[in-house]
PDB file of C-alpha atoms in Angstrom:
ATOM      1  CA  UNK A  23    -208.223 104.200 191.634  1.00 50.00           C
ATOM      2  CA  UNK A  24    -206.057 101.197 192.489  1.00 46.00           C
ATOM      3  CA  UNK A  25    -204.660  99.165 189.837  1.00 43.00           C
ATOM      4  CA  UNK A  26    -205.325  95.013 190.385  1.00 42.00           C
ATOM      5  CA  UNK A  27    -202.219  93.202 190.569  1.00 40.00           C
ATOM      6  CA  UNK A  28    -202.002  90.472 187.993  1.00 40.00           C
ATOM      7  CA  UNK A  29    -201.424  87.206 189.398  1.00 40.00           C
ATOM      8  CA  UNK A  30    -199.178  85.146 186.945  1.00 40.00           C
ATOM      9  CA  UNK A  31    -201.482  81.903 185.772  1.00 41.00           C
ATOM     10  CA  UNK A  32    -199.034  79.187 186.730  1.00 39.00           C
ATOM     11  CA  UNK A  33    -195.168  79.151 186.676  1.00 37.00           C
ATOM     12  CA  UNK A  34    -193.838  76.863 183.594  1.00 37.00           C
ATOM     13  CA  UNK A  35    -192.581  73.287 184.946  1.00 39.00           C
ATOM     14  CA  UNK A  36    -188.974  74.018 183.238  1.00 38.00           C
ATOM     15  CA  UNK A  37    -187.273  76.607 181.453  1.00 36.00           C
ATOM     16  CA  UNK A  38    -187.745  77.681 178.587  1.00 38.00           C
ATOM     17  CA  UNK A  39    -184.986  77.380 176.057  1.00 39.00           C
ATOM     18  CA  UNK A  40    -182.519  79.550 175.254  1.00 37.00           C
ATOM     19  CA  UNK A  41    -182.853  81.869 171.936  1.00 35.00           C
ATOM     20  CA  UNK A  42    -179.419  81.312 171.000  1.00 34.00           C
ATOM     21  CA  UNK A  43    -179.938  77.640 171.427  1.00 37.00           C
ATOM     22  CA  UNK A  44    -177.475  76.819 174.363  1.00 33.00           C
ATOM     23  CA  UNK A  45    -178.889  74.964 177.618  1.00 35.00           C
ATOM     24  CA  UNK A  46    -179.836  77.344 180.462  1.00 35.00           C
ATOM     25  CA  UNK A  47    -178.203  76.679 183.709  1.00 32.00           C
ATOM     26  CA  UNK A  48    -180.130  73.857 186.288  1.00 32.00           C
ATOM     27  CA  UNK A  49    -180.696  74.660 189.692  1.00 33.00           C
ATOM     28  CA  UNK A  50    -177.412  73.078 190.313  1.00 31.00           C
ATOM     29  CA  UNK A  51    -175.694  76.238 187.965  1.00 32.00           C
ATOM     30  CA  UNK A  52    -174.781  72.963 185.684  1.00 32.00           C
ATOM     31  CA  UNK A  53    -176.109  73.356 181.971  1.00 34.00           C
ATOM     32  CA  UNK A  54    -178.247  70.566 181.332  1.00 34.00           C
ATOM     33  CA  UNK A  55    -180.906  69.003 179.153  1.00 32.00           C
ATOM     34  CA  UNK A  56    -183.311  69.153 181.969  1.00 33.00           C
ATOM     35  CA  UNK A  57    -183.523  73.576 181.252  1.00 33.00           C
ATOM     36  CA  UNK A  58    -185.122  72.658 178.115  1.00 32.00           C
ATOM     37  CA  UNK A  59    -189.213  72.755 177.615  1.00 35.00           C
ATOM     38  CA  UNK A  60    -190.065  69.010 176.747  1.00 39.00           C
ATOM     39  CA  UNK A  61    -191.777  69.718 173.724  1.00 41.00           C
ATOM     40  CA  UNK A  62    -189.379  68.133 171.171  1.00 44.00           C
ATOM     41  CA  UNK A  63    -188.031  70.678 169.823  1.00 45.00           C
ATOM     42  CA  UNK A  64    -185.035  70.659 172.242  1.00 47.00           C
ATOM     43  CA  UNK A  65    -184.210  67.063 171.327  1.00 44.00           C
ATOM     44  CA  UNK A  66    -184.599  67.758 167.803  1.00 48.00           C
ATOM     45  CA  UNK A  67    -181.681  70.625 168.292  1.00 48.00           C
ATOM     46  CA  UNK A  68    -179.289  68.830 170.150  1.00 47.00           C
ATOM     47  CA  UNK A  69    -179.661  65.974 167.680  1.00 49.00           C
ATOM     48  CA  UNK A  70    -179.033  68.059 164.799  1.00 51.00           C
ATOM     49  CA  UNK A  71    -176.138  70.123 166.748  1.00 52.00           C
ATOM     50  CA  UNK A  72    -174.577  66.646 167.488  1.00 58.00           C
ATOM     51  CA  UNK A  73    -174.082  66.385 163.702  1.00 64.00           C
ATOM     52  CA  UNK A  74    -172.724  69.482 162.889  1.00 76.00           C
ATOM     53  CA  UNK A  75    -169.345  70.640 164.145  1.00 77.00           C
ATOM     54  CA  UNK A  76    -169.794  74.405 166.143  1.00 88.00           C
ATOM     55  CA  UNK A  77    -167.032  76.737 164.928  1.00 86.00           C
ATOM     56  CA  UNK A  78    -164.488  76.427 167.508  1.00 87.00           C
ATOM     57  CA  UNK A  79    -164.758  72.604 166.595  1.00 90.00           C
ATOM     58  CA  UNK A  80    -164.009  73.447 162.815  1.00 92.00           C
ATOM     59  CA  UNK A  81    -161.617  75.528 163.724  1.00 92.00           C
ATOM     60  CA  UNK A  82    -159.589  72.323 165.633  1.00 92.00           C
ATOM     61  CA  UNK A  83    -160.429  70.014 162.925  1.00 93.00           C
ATOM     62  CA  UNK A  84    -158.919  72.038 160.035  1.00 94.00           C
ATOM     63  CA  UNK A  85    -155.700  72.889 162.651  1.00 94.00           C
ATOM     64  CA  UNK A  86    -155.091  69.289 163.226  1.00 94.00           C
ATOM     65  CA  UNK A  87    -155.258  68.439 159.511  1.00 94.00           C
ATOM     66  CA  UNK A  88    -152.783  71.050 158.905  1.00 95.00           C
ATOM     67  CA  UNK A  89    -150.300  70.115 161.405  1.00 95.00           C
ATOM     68  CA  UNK A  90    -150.652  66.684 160.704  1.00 95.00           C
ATOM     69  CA  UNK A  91    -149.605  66.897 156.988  1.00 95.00           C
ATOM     70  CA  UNK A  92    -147.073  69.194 158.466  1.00 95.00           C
ATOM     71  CA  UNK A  93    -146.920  72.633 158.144  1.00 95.00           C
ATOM     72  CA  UNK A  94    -143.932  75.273 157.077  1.00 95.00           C
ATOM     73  CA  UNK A  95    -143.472  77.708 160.080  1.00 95.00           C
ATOM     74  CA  UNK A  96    -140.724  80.505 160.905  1.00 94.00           C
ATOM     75  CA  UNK A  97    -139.007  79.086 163.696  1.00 92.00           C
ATOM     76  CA  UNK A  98    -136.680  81.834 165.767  1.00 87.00           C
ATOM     77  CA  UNK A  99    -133.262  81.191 166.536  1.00 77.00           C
ATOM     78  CA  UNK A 100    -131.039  81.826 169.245  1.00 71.00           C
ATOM     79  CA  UNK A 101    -128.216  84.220 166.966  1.00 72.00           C
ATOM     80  CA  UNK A 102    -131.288  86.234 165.802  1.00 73.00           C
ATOM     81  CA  UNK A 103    -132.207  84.551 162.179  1.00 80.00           C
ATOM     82  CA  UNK A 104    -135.199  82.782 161.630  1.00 85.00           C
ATOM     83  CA  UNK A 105    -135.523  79.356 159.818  1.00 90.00           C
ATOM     84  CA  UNK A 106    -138.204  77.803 158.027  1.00 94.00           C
ATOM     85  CA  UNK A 107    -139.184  74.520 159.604  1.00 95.00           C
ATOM     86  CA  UNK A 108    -141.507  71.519 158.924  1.00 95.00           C
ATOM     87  CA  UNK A 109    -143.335  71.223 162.092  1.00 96.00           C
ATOM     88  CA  UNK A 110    -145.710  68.078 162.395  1.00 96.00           C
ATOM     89  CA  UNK A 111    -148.265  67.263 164.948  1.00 96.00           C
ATOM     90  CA  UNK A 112    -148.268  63.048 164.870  1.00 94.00           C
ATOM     91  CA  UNK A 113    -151.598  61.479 164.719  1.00 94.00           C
ATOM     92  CA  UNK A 114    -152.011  60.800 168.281  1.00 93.00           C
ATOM     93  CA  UNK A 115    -151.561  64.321 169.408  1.00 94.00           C
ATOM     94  CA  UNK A 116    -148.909  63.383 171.636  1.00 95.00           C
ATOM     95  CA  UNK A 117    -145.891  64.939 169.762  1.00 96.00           C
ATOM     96  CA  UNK A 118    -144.781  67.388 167.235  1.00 96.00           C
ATOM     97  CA  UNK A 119    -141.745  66.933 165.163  1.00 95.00           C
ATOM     98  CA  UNK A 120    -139.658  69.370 163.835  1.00 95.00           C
ATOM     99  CA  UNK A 121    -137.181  69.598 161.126  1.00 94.00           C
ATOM    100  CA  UNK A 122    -135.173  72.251 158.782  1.00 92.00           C
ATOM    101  CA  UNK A 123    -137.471  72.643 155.685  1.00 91.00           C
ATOM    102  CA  UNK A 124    -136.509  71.308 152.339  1.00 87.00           C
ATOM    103  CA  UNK A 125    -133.596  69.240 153.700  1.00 84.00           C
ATOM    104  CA  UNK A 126    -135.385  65.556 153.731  1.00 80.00           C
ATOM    105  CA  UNK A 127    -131.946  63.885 155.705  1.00 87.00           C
ATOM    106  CA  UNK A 128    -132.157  66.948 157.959  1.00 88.00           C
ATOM    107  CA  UNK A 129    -132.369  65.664 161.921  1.00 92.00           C
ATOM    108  CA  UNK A 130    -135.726  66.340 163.260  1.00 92.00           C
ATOM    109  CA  UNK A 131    -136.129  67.266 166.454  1.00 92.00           C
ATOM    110  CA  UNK A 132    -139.472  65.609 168.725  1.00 95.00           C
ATOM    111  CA  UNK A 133    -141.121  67.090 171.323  1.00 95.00           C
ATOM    112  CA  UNK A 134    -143.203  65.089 173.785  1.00 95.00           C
ATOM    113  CA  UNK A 135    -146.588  67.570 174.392  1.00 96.00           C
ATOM    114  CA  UNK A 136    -146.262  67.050 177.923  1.00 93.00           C
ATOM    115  CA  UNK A 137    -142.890  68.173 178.506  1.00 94.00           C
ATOM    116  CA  UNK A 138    -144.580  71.743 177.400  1.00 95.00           C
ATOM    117  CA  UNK A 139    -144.409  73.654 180.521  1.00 93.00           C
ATOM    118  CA  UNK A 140    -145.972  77.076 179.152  1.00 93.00           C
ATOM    119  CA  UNK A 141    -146.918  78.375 176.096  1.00 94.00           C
ATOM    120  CA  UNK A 142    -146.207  82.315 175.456  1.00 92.00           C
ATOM    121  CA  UNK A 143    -147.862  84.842 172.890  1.00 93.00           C
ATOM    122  CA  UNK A 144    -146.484  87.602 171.612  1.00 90.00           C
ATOM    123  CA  UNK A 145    -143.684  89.252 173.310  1.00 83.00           C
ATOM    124  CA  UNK A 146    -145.004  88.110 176.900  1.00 77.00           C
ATOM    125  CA  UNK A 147    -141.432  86.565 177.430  1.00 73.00           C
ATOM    126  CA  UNK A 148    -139.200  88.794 179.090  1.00 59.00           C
ATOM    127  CA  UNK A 149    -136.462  86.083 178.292  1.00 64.00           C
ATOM    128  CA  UNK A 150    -136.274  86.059 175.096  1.00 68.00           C
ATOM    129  CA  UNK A 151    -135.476  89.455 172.677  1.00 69.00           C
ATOM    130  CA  UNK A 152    -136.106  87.993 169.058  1.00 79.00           C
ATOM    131  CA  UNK A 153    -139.778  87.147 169.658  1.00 85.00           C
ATOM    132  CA  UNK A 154    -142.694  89.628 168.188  1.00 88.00           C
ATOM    133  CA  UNK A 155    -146.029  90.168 168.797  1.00 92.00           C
ATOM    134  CA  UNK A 156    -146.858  87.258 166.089  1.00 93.00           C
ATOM    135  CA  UNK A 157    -144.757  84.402 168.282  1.00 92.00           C
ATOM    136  CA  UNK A 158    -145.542  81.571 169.826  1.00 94.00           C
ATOM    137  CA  UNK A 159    -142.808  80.975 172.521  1.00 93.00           C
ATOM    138  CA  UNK A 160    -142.812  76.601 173.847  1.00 93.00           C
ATOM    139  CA  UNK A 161    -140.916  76.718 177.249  1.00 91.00           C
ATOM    140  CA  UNK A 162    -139.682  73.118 177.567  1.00 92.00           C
ATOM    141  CA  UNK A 163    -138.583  71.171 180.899  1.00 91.00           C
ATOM    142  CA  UNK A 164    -135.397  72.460 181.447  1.00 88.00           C
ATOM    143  CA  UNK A 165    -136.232  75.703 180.623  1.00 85.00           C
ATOM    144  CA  UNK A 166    -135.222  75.353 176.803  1.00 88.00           C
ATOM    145  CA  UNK A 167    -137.673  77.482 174.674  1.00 89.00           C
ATOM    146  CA  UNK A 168    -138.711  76.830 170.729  1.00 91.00           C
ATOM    147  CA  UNK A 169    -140.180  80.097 169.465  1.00 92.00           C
ATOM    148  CA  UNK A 170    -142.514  80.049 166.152  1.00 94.00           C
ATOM    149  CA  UNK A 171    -143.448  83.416 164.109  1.00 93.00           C
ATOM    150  CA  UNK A 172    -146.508  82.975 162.813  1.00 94.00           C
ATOM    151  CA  UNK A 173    -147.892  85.538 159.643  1.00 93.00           C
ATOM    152  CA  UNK A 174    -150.837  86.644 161.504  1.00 94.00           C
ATOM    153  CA  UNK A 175    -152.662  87.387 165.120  1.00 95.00           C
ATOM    154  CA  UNK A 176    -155.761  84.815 164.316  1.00 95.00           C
ATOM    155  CA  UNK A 177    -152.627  82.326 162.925  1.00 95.00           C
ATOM    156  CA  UNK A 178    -150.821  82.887 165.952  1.00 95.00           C
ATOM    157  CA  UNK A 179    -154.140  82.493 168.358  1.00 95.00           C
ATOM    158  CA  UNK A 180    -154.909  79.331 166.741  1.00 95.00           C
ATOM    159  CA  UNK A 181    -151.621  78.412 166.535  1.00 96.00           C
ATOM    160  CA  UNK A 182    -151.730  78.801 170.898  1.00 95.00           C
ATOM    161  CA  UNK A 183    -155.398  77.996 171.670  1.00 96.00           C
ATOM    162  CA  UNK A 184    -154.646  74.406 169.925  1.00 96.00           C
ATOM    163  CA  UNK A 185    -151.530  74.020 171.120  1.00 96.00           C
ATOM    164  CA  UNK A 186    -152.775  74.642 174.676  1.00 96.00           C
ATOM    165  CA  UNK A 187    -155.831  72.267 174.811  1.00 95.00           C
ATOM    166  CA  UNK A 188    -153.128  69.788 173.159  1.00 96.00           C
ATOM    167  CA  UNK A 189    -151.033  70.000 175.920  1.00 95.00           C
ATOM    168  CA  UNK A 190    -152.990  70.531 178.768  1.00 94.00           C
ATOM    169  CA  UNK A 191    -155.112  67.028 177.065  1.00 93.00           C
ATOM    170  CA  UNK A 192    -151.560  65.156 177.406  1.00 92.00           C
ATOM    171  CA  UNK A 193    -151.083  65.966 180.762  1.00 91.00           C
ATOM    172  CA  UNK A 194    -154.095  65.008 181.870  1.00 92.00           C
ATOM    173  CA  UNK A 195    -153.858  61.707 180.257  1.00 88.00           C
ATOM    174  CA  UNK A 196    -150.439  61.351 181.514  1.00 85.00           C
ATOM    175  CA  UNK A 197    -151.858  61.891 185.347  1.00 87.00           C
ATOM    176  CA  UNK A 198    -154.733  60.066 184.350  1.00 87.00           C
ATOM    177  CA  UNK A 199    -152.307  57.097 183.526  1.00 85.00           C
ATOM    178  CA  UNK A 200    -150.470  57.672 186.718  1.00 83.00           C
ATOM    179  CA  UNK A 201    -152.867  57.352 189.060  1.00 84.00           C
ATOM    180  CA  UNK A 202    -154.199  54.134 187.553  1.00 83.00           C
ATOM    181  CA  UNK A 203    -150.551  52.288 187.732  1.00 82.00           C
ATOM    182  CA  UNK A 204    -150.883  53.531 191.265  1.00 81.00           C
ATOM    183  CA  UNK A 205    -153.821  51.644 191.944  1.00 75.00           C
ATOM    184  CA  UNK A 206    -152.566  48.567 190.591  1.00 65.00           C
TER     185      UNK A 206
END
């Protein structure tokens, strides 16, 4: 006895969305609102998603508060010792300042975002002996490097990931800038 083949009634006009509630990819591989079934319901959950931050978002909100109060971080130094700093991230995300902690008429010390060449975690710099696995390790131009201890790995992650975007952000705007001056 041979089995009829089911013929599928008619192919849906888009696709259908996602249980997790991202976009599925368009023809084009691009996510997009056009994956989603036009039944409302999409709209309704990207309006709603639009108002609440997702996690990684929270997570760079409450960073950026921190740093801009100014946080109290280990900072290594070259004879071996570690020294507890005031680092501060200015509001315009474009610098961080750093300065002993507790000594208000101590010098700070700013560094331009841009002038970040790489960031390091852990002990992924062979250069440098006084870092640990919790450090976050700034090589500057000119191959200075600022090394931070931070009290945990998901500290020290943060601590990087933010950093990172933050840079990378500043020298984008800075080529961004560039190429516009160029132009004129």
């Amino acid at each position: 006895p041979s089995v009829p083949r089911q013929v599928p009634a008619s192919r849906p006009k888009s696709v259908p969305p996602d249980p997790m509630g991202y976009p599925q990819s368009s023809a084009r591989g691009v996510p997009g609102q056009e994956a989603y079934q036009d039944t409302g319901e999409a709209s309704a959950r990207s309006t709603s998603s639009k108002k609440e931050l997702s996690d990684g978002q929270k997570i760079v909100k409450r960073f950026v508060q921190k740093m801009v109060r100014g946080r109290e971080l280990k900072m290594l130094s070259t004879t071996g010792r570690s020294l507890r700093c005031l680092v501060v991230l200015d509001r315009d995300i474009r610098h961080i300042s750093i300065q002993l902690a507790g000594k208000k008429d101590a010098k700070q010390r700013f560094v331009n975002l841009k002038s970040i060449e790489q960031i390091y975690v852990g002990q992924d710099v062979a250069e440098i002996e006084l870092v640990t696995e919790l450090s976050v390790t700034f090589v500057l131009e000119g191959g200075q490097a600022i090394a931070f201890d931070l009290d945990d790995e998901e500290e020290r992650d943060t601590f990087a990931m933010c950093m990172q975007m933050f840079v990378d952000a500043n020298r984008k705007d800075a080529e961004r800038r560039r190429k516009e001056v160029t132009k004129k």
